[in-house]
Short mmCIF file of C-alpha atoms in Angstrom, two decimals:
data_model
loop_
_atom_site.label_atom_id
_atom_site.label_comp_id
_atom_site.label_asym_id
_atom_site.label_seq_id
_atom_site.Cartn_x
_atom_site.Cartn_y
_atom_site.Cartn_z
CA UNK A 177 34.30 9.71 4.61
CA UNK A 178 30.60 10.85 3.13
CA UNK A 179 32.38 12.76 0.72
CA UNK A 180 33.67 9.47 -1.10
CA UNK A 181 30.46 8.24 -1.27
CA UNK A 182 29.36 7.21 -5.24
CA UNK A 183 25.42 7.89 -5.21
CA UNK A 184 23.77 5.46 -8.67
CA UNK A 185 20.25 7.28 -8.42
CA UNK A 186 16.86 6.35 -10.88
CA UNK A 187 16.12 10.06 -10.07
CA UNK A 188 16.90 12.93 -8.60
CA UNK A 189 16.82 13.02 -4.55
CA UNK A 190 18.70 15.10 -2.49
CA UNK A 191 17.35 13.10 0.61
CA UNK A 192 19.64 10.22 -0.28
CA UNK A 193 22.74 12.58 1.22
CA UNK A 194 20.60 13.17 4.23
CA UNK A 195 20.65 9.30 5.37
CA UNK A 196 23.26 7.81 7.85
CA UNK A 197 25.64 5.70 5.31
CA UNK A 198 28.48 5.98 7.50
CA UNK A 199 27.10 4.13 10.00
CA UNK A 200 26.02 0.47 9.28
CA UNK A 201 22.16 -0.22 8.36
CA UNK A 202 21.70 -2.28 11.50
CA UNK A 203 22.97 0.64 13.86
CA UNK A 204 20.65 3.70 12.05
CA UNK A 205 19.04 5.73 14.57
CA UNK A 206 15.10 5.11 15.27
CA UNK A 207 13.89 7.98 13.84
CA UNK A 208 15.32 7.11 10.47
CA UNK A 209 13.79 4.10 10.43
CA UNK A 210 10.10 2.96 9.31
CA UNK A 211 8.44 0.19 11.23
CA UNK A 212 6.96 -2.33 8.24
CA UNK A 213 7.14 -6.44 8.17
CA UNK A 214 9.43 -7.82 6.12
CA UNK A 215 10.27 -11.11 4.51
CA UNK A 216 13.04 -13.48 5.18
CA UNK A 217 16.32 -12.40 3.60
CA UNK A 218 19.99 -13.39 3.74
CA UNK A 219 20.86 -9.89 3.42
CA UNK A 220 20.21 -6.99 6.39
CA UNK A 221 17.25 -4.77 5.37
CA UNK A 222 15.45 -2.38 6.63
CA UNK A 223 12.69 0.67 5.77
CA UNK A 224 13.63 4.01 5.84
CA UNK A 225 12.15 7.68 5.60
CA UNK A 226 13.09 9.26 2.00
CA UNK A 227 11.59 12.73 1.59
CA UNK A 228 8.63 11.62 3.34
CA UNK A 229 8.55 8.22 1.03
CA UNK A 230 9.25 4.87 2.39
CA UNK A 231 12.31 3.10 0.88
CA UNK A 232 13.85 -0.11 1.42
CA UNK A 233 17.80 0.20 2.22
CA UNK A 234 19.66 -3.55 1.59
CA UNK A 235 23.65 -3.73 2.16
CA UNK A 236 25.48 -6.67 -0.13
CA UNK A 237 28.15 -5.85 -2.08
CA UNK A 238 29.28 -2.90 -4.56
CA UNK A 239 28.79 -6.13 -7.24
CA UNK A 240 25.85 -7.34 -6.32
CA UNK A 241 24.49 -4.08 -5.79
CA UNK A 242 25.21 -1.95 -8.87
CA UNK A 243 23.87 -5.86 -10.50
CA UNK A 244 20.76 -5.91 -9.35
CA UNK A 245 20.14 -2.48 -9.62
CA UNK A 246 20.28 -2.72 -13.70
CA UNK A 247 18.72 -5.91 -13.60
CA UNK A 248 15.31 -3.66 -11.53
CA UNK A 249 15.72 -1.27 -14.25
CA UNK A 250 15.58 -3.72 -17.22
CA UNK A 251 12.65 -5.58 -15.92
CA UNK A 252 10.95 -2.12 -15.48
CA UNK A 253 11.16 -1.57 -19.34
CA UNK A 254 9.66 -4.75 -19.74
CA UNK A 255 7.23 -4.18 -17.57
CA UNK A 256 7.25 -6.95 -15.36
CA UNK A 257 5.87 -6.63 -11.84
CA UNK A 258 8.67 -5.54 -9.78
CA UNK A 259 9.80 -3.07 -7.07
CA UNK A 260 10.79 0.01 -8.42
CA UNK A 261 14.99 1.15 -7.97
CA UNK A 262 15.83 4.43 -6.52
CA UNK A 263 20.00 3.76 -5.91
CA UNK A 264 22.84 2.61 -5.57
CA UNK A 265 25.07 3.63 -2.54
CA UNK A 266 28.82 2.40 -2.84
CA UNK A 267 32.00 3.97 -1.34
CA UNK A 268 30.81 4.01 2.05
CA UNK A 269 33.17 4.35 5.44
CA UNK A 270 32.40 4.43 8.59
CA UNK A 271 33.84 7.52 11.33
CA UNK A 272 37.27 5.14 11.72
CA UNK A 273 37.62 5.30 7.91
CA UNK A 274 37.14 1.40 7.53
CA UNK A 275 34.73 0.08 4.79
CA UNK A 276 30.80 -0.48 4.90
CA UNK A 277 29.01 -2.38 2.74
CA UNK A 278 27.38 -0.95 -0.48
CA UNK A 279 23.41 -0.51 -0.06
CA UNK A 280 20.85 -1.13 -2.53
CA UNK A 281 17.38 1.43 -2.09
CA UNK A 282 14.16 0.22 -3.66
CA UNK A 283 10.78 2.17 -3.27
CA UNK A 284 8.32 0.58 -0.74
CA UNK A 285 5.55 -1.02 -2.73
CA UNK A 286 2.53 1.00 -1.38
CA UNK A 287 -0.58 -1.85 -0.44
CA UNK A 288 1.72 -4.74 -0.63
CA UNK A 289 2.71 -7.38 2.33
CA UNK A 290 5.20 -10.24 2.36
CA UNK A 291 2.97 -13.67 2.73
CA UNK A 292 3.37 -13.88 6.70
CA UNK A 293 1.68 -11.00 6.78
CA UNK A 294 -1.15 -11.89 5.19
CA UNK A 295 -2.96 -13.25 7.54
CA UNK A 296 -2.96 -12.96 11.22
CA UNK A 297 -3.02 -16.20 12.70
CA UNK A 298 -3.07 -19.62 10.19
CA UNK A 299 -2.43 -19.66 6.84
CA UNK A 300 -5.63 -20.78 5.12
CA UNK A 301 -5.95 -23.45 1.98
CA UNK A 302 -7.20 -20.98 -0.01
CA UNK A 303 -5.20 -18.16 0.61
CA UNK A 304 -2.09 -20.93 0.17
CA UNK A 305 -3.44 -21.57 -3.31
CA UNK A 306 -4.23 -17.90 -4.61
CA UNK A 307 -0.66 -16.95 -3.17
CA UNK A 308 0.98 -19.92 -5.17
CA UNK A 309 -1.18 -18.60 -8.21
CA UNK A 310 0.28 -15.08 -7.81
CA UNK A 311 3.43 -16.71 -7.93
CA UNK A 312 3.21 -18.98 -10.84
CA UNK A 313 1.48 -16.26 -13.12
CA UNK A 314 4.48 -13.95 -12.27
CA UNK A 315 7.10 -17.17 -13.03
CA UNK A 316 5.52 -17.33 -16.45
CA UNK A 317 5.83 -13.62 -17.03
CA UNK A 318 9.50 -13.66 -16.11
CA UNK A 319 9.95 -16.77 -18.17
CA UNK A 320 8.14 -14.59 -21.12
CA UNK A 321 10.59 -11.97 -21.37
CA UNK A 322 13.84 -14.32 -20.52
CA UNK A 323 14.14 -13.68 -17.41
CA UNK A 324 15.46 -16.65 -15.17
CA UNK A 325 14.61 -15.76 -11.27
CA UNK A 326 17.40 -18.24 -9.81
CA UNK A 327 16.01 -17.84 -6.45
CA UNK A 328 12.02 -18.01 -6.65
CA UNK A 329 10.10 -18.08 -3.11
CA UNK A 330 6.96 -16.91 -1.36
CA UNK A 331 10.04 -14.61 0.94
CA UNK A 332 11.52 -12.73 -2.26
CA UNK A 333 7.66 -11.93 -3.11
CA UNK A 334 5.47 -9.14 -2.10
CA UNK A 335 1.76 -9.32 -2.76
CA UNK A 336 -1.12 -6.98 -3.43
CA UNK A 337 -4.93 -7.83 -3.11
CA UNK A 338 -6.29 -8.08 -6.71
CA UNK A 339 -10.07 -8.48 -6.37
CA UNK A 340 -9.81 -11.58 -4.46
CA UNK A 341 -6.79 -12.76 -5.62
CA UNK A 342 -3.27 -11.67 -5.42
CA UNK A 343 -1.23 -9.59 -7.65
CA UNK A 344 2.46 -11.00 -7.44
CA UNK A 345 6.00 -8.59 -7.76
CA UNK A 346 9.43 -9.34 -7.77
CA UNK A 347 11.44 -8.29 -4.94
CA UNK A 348 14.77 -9.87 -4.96
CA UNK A 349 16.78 -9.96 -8.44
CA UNK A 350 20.32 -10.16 -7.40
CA UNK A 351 20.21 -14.00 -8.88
CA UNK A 352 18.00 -13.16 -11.84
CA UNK A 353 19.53 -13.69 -15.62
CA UNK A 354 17.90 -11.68 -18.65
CA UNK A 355 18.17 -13.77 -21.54
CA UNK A 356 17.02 -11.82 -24.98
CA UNK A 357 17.23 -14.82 -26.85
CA UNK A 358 14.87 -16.73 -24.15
CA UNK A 359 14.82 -19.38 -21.65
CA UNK A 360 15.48 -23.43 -22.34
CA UNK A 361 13.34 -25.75 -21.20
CA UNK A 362 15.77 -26.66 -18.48
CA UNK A 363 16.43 -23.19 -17.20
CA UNK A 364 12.35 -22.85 -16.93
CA UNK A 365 12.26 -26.52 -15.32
CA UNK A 366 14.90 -25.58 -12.54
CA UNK A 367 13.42 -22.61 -11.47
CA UNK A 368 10.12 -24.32 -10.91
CA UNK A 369 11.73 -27.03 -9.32
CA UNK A 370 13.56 -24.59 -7.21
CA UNK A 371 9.60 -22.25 -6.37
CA UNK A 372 8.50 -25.95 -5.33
CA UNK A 373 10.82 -27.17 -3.05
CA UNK A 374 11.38 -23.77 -1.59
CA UNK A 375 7.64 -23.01 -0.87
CA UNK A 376 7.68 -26.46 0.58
CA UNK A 377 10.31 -25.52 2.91
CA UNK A 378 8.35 -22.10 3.48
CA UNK A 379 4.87 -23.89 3.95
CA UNK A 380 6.66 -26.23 6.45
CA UNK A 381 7.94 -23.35 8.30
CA UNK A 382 4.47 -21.95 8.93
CA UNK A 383 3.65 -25.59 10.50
CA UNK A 384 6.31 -25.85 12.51
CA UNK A 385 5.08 -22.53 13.81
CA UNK A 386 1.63 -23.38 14.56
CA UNK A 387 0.78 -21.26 11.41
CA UNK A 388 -0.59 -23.76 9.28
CA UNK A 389 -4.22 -25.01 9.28
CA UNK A 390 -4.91 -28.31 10.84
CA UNK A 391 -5.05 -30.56 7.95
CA UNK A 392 -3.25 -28.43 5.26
CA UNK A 393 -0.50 -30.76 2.88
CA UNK A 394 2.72 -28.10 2.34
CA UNK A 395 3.62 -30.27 -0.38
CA UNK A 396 0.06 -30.11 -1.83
CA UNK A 397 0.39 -26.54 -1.71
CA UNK A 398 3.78 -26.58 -3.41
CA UNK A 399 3.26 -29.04 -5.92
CA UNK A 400 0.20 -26.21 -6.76
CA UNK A 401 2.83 -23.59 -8.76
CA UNK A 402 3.95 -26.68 -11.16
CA UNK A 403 0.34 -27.49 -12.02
CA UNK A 404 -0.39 -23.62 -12.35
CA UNK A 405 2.49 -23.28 -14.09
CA UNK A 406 2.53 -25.39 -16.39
CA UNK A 407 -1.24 -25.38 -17.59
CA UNK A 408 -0.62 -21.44 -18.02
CA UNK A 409 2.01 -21.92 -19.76
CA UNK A 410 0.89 -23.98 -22.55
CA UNK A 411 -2.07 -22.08 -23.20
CA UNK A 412 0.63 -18.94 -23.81
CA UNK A 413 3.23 -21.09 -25.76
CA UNK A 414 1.61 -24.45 -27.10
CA UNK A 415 0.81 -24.98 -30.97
CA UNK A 416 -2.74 -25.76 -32.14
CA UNK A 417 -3.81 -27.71 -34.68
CA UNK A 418 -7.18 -27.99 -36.39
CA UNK A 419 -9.03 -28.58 -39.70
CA UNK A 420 -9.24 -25.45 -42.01
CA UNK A 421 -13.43 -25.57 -41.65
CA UNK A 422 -12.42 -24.25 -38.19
CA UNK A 423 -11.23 -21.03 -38.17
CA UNK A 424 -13.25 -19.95 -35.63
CA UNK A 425 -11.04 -21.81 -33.04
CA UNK A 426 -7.97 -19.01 -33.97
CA UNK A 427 -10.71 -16.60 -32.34
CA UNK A 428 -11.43 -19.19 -29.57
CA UNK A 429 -7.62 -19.25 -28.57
CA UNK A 430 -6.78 -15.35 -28.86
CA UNK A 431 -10.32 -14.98 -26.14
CA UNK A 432 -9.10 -18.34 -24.01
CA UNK A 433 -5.74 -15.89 -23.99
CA UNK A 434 -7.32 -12.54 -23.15
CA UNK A 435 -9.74 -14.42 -20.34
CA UNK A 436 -6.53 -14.90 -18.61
CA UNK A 437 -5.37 -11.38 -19.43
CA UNK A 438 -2.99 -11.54 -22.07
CA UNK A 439 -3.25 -10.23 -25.27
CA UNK A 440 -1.79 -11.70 -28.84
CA UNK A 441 1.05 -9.78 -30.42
CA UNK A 442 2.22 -11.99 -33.10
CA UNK A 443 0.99 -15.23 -34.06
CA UNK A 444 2.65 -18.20 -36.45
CA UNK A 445 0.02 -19.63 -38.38
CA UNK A 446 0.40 -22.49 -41.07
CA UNK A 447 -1.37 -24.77 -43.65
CA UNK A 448 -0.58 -27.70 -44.76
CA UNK A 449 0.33 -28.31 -48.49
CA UNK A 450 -3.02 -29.35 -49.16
CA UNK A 451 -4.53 -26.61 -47.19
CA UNK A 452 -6.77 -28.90 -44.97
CA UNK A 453 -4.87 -28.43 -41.75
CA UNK A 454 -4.23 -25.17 -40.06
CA UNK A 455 -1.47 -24.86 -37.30
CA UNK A 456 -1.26 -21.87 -34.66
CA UNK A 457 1.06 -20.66 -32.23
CA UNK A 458 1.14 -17.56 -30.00
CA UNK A 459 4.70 -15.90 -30.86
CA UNK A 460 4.83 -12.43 -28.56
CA UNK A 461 2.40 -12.74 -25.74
CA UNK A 462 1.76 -9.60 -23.34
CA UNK A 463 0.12 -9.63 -19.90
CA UNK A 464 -2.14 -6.61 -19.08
CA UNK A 465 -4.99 -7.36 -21.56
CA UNK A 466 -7.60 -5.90 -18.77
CA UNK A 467 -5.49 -3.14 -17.39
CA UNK A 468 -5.03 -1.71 -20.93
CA UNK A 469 -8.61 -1.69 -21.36
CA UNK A 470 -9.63 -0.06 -18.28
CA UNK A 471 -6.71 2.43 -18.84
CA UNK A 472 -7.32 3.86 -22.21
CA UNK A 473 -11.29 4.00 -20.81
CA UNK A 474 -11.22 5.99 -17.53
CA UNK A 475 -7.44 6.13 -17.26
CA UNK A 476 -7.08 3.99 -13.89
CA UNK A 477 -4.60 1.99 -13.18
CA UNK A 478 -5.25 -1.56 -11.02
CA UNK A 479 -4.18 -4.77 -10.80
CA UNK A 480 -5.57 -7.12 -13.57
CA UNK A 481 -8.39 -8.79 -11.66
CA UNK A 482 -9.24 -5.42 -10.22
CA UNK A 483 -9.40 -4.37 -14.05
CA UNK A 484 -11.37 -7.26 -14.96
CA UNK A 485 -14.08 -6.65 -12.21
CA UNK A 486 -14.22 -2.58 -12.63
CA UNK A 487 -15.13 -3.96 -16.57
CA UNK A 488 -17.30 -5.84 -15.57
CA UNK A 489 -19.31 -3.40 -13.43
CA UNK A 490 -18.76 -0.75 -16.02
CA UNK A 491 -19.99 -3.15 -18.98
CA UNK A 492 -23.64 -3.92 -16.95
CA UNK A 493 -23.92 -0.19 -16.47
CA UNK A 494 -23.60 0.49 -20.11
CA UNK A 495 -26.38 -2.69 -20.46
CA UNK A 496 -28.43 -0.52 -17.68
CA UNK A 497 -27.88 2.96 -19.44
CA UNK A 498 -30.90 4.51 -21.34
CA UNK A 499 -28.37 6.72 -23.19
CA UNK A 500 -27.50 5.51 -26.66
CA UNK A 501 -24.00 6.27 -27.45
CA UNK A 502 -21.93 4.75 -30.57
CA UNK A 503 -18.38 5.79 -28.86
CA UNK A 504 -17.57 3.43 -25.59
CA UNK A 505 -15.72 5.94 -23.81
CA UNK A 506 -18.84 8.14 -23.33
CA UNK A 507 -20.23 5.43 -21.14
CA UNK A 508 -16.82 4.46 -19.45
CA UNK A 509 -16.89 8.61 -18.54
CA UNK A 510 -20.13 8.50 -17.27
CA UNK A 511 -19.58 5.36 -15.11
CA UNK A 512 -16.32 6.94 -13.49
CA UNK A 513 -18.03 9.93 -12.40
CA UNK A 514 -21.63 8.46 -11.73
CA UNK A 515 -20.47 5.38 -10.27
CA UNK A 516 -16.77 4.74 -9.45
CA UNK A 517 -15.78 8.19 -7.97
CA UNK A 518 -18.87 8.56 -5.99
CA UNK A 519 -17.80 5.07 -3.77
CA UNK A 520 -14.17 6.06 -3.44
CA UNK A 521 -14.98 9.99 -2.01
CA UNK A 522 -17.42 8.14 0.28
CA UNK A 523 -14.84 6.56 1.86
CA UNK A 524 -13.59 8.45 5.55
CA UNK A 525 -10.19 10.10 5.10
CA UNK A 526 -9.26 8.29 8.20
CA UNK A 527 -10.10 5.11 6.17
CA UNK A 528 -8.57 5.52 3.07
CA UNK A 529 -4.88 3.68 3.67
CA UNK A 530 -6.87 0.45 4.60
CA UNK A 531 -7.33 -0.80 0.94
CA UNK A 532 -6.35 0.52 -2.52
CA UNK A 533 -9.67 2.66 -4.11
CA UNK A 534 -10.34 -0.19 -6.93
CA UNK A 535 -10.13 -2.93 -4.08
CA UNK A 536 -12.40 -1.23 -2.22
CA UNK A 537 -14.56 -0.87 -4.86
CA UNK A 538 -14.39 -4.46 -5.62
CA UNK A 539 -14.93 -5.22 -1.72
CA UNK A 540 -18.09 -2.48 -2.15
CA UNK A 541 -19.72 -4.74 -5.20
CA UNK A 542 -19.10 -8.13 -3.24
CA UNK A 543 -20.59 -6.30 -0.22
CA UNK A 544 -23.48 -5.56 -2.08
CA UNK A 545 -24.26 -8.85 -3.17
CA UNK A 546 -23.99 -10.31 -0.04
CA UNK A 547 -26.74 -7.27 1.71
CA UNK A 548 -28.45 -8.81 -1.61
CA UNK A 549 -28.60 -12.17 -1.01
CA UNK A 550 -29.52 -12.17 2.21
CA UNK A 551 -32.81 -9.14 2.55
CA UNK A 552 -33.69 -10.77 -0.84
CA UNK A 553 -34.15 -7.16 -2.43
CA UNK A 554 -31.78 -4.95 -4.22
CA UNK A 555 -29.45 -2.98 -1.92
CA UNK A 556 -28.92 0.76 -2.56
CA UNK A 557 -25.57 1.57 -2.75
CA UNK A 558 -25.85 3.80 -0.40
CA UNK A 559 -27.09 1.64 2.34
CA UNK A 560 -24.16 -0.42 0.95
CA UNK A 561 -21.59 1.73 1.38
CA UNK A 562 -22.77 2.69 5.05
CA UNK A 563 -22.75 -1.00 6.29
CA UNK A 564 -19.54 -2.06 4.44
CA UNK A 565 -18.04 1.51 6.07
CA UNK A 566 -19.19 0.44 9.53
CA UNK A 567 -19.15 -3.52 9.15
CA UNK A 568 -16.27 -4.00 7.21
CA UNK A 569 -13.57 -1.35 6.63
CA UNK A 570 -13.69 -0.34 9.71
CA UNK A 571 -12.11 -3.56 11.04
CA UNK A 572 -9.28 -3.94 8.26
CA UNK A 573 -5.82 -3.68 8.92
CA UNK A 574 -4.25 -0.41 6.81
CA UNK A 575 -2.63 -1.96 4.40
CA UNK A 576 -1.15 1.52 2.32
CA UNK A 577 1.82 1.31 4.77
CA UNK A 578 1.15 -1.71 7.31
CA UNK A 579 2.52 -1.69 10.85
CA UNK A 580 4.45 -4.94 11.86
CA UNK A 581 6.96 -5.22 14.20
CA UNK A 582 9.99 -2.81 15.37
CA UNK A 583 12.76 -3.14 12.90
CA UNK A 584 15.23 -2.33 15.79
CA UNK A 585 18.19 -4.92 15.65
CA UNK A 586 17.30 -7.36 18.43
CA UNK A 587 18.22 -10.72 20.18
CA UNK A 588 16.02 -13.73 19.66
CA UNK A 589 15.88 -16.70 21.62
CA UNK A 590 16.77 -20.41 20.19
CA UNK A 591 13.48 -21.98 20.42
CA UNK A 592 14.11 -25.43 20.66
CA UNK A 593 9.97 -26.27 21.37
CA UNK A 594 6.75 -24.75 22.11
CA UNK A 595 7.20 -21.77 24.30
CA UNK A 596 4.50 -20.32 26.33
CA UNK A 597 3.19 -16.94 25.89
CA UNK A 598 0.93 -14.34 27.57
CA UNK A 599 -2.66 -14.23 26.50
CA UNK A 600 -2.55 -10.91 24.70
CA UNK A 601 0.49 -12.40 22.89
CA UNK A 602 -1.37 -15.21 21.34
CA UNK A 603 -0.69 -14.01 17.51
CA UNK A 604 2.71 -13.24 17.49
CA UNK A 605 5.11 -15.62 16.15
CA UNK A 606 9.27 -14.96 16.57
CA UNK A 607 9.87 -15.38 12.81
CA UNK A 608 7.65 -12.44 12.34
CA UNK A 609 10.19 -10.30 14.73
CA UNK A 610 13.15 -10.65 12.08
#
């Protein structure tokens, strides 16, 4: 009966009574439902309409549920890059009285795909390698807090464009162990073991489909996240040694760190008894080091590499400025509401779910050195923003809440070989359907 149901809520939504519980998730009426791609999962999901919000709904059970749910809420408070939890629904029944499962809601992470959607016919080598990149920074963020995934993949990703990159977040936890005294070395080896051989499997997949560049090694790709991994890794964790004449090199490590976008908490540093060796070694390490920065200047908040590029741009316009100001923030005002805002209301309403404002932005600077380049002059950004409106945008995909396929439970063939389709069919792939 709905009346037995036991609502676990992050906040306060009355729209969570308003949803069909007692029927099962793969029988919910159309208009409930929100048509977005998803990734491969071993448990039913599917998008949903929350107070005008997008949601994902995920049954499993009560366990595994009310689990992973605490586990989303812990990793929040650490702030790791994950989806954000809205509830828990247990107790449910259908009309007959007899039990459903329990369902798991998580907020729909606005701008973000899974991988197959990320591009529209073949997977490219270099969008391969920055996705495996997203991935392995992410691993060694988890790793940093004691947080051992269990069950890392491309499919229990979702990704966000980060100024040419990809930002990485967490989507499925209901594996994931939070260790506060850290990881081992073995419980860090097996879950890269386990991100190789399953984006291996994944990459394979793609090929099988036809989705794979001619020429592209799967387990080139995958052996990608160990090297990324790793190297990332030690330059977070490893001790340094070096004679005491070289101090400077304590400076050199803490900039190598921030470069990368983390930023020093606590460091261990030693001499030897003779005081001719010193030894260092990063002790609390926190990712963010650009996103702080831009936040406490103009208050936005973007991805890292977005961070690092707005910084960038706002840095050569304080180099430009003929204003001579001792405090930073006077500049970083000034470029926000001279330079950043300007681009952003300049985009069409009509326009504005394609990309997130500081990836547009980014987009607008690349843009602008491309118009550069090639008219060998300086580009107004005015005529920049016209042709990058018209020429570029224009063309994109939105990607605030991206279309994919109907979510409708369906049939799918067993394809046991290539199977022909129409001409105006020539980008769709079943294993985007599911």
């Amino acid at each position: 009966m709905q009346d037995a149901l036991r609502i676990t809520a992050s906040t306060v939504d009355p729209g969570l009574l308003t949803l069909p519980w007692s029927t099962t998730l793969a029988k919910w009426p159309s208009e409930q439902i929100v048509s977005l791609p998803k990734g491969l999962s071993r448990h039913l999901v599917r998008f949903a309409d929350l107070s005008g919000r997008v949601v994902a709904v995920k049954e499993t059970t009560d366990e595994m549920a009310k689990r992973e749910y605490d586990m989303l809420g812990n990793l929040a408070r650490l702030a790791v890059p994950c989806v954000d939890r809205v509830a828990v629904i247990a107790g449910r029944t259908d009309a007959a009285g007899d039990p459903l499962p329990a369902a798991l809601v998580t907020s729909h992470l606005r701008f973000s795909m899974p991988y197959r959607a990320l591009f529209t016919r073949v997977l490219r080598p270099d969008t391969a390698t920055r996705l495996v990149d997203a991935l392995a920074l992410l691993l060694v963020r988890l790793h940093n807090v004691g947080f051992y995934w269990g069950d890392v993949s491309l499919s229990n990703t979702l990704f966000r464009r980060d100024a040419g990159a990809f930002a990485a977040y967490l989507v499925d936890a209901e594996t994931g162990e939070l260790h506060e005294e850290g990881l081992t070395d073995g419980q860090r080896a097996y879950d890269l073991d386990l991100a190789r051989t399953n984006i291996a499997g994944e990459v394979m997949d793609l090929a099988a489909g036809g989705r794979l560049e001619r020429g592209v090694d799967a387990i080139a790709i995958a052996d990608g996240i160990v090297s990324s991994y790793r190297s990332l890794w030690a330059e977070l964790t490893a001790q340094e040694s070096f004679s005491a004449a070289e101090t400077w090199r304590i400076t050199e490590r803490v900039e190598r760190l921030n470069a990368l976008g983390f930023d020093i908490d606590e460091m261990s540093m030693s001499t030897t008894s003779d005081g001719t060796v010193v030894e260092i070694q990063p002790k609390v390490v926190d990712a963010g080091h650009h996103q702080r920065r831009l936040i406490r200047l103009t208050g936005l908040d973007v991805e890292e590499n977005q961070a690092r590029r707005l910084l960038n741009d706002l840095d050569e316009f304080r180099a430009r400025s003929t204003k001579q100001w001792a405090d930073e923030e006077m500049y970083a005002h000034e470029w926000l509401t001279r330079v950043f805002e300007p681009v952003v209301r300049a985009i069409p309403y009509d326009l504005r779910a394609k990309l997130e404002p500081a990836e547009v932005f980014h987009q607008v600077l690349e843009h602008r050195w491309y118009l550069s380049q090639n008219q060998g002059r300086s580009v107004p950004l005015a005529e920049v923003l016209t042709s990058y409106i018209n020429e570029v945008l224009r063309h994109r995909r939105d990607e605030a809440t991206i279309m994919g396929p109907p979510t409708e439970t369906m049939s799918l063939p067993v394809i046991t070989g290539v199977t022909p389709v129409a001409d105006d069919d020539e980008d769709v792939d079943w294993r985007d359907l599911v």
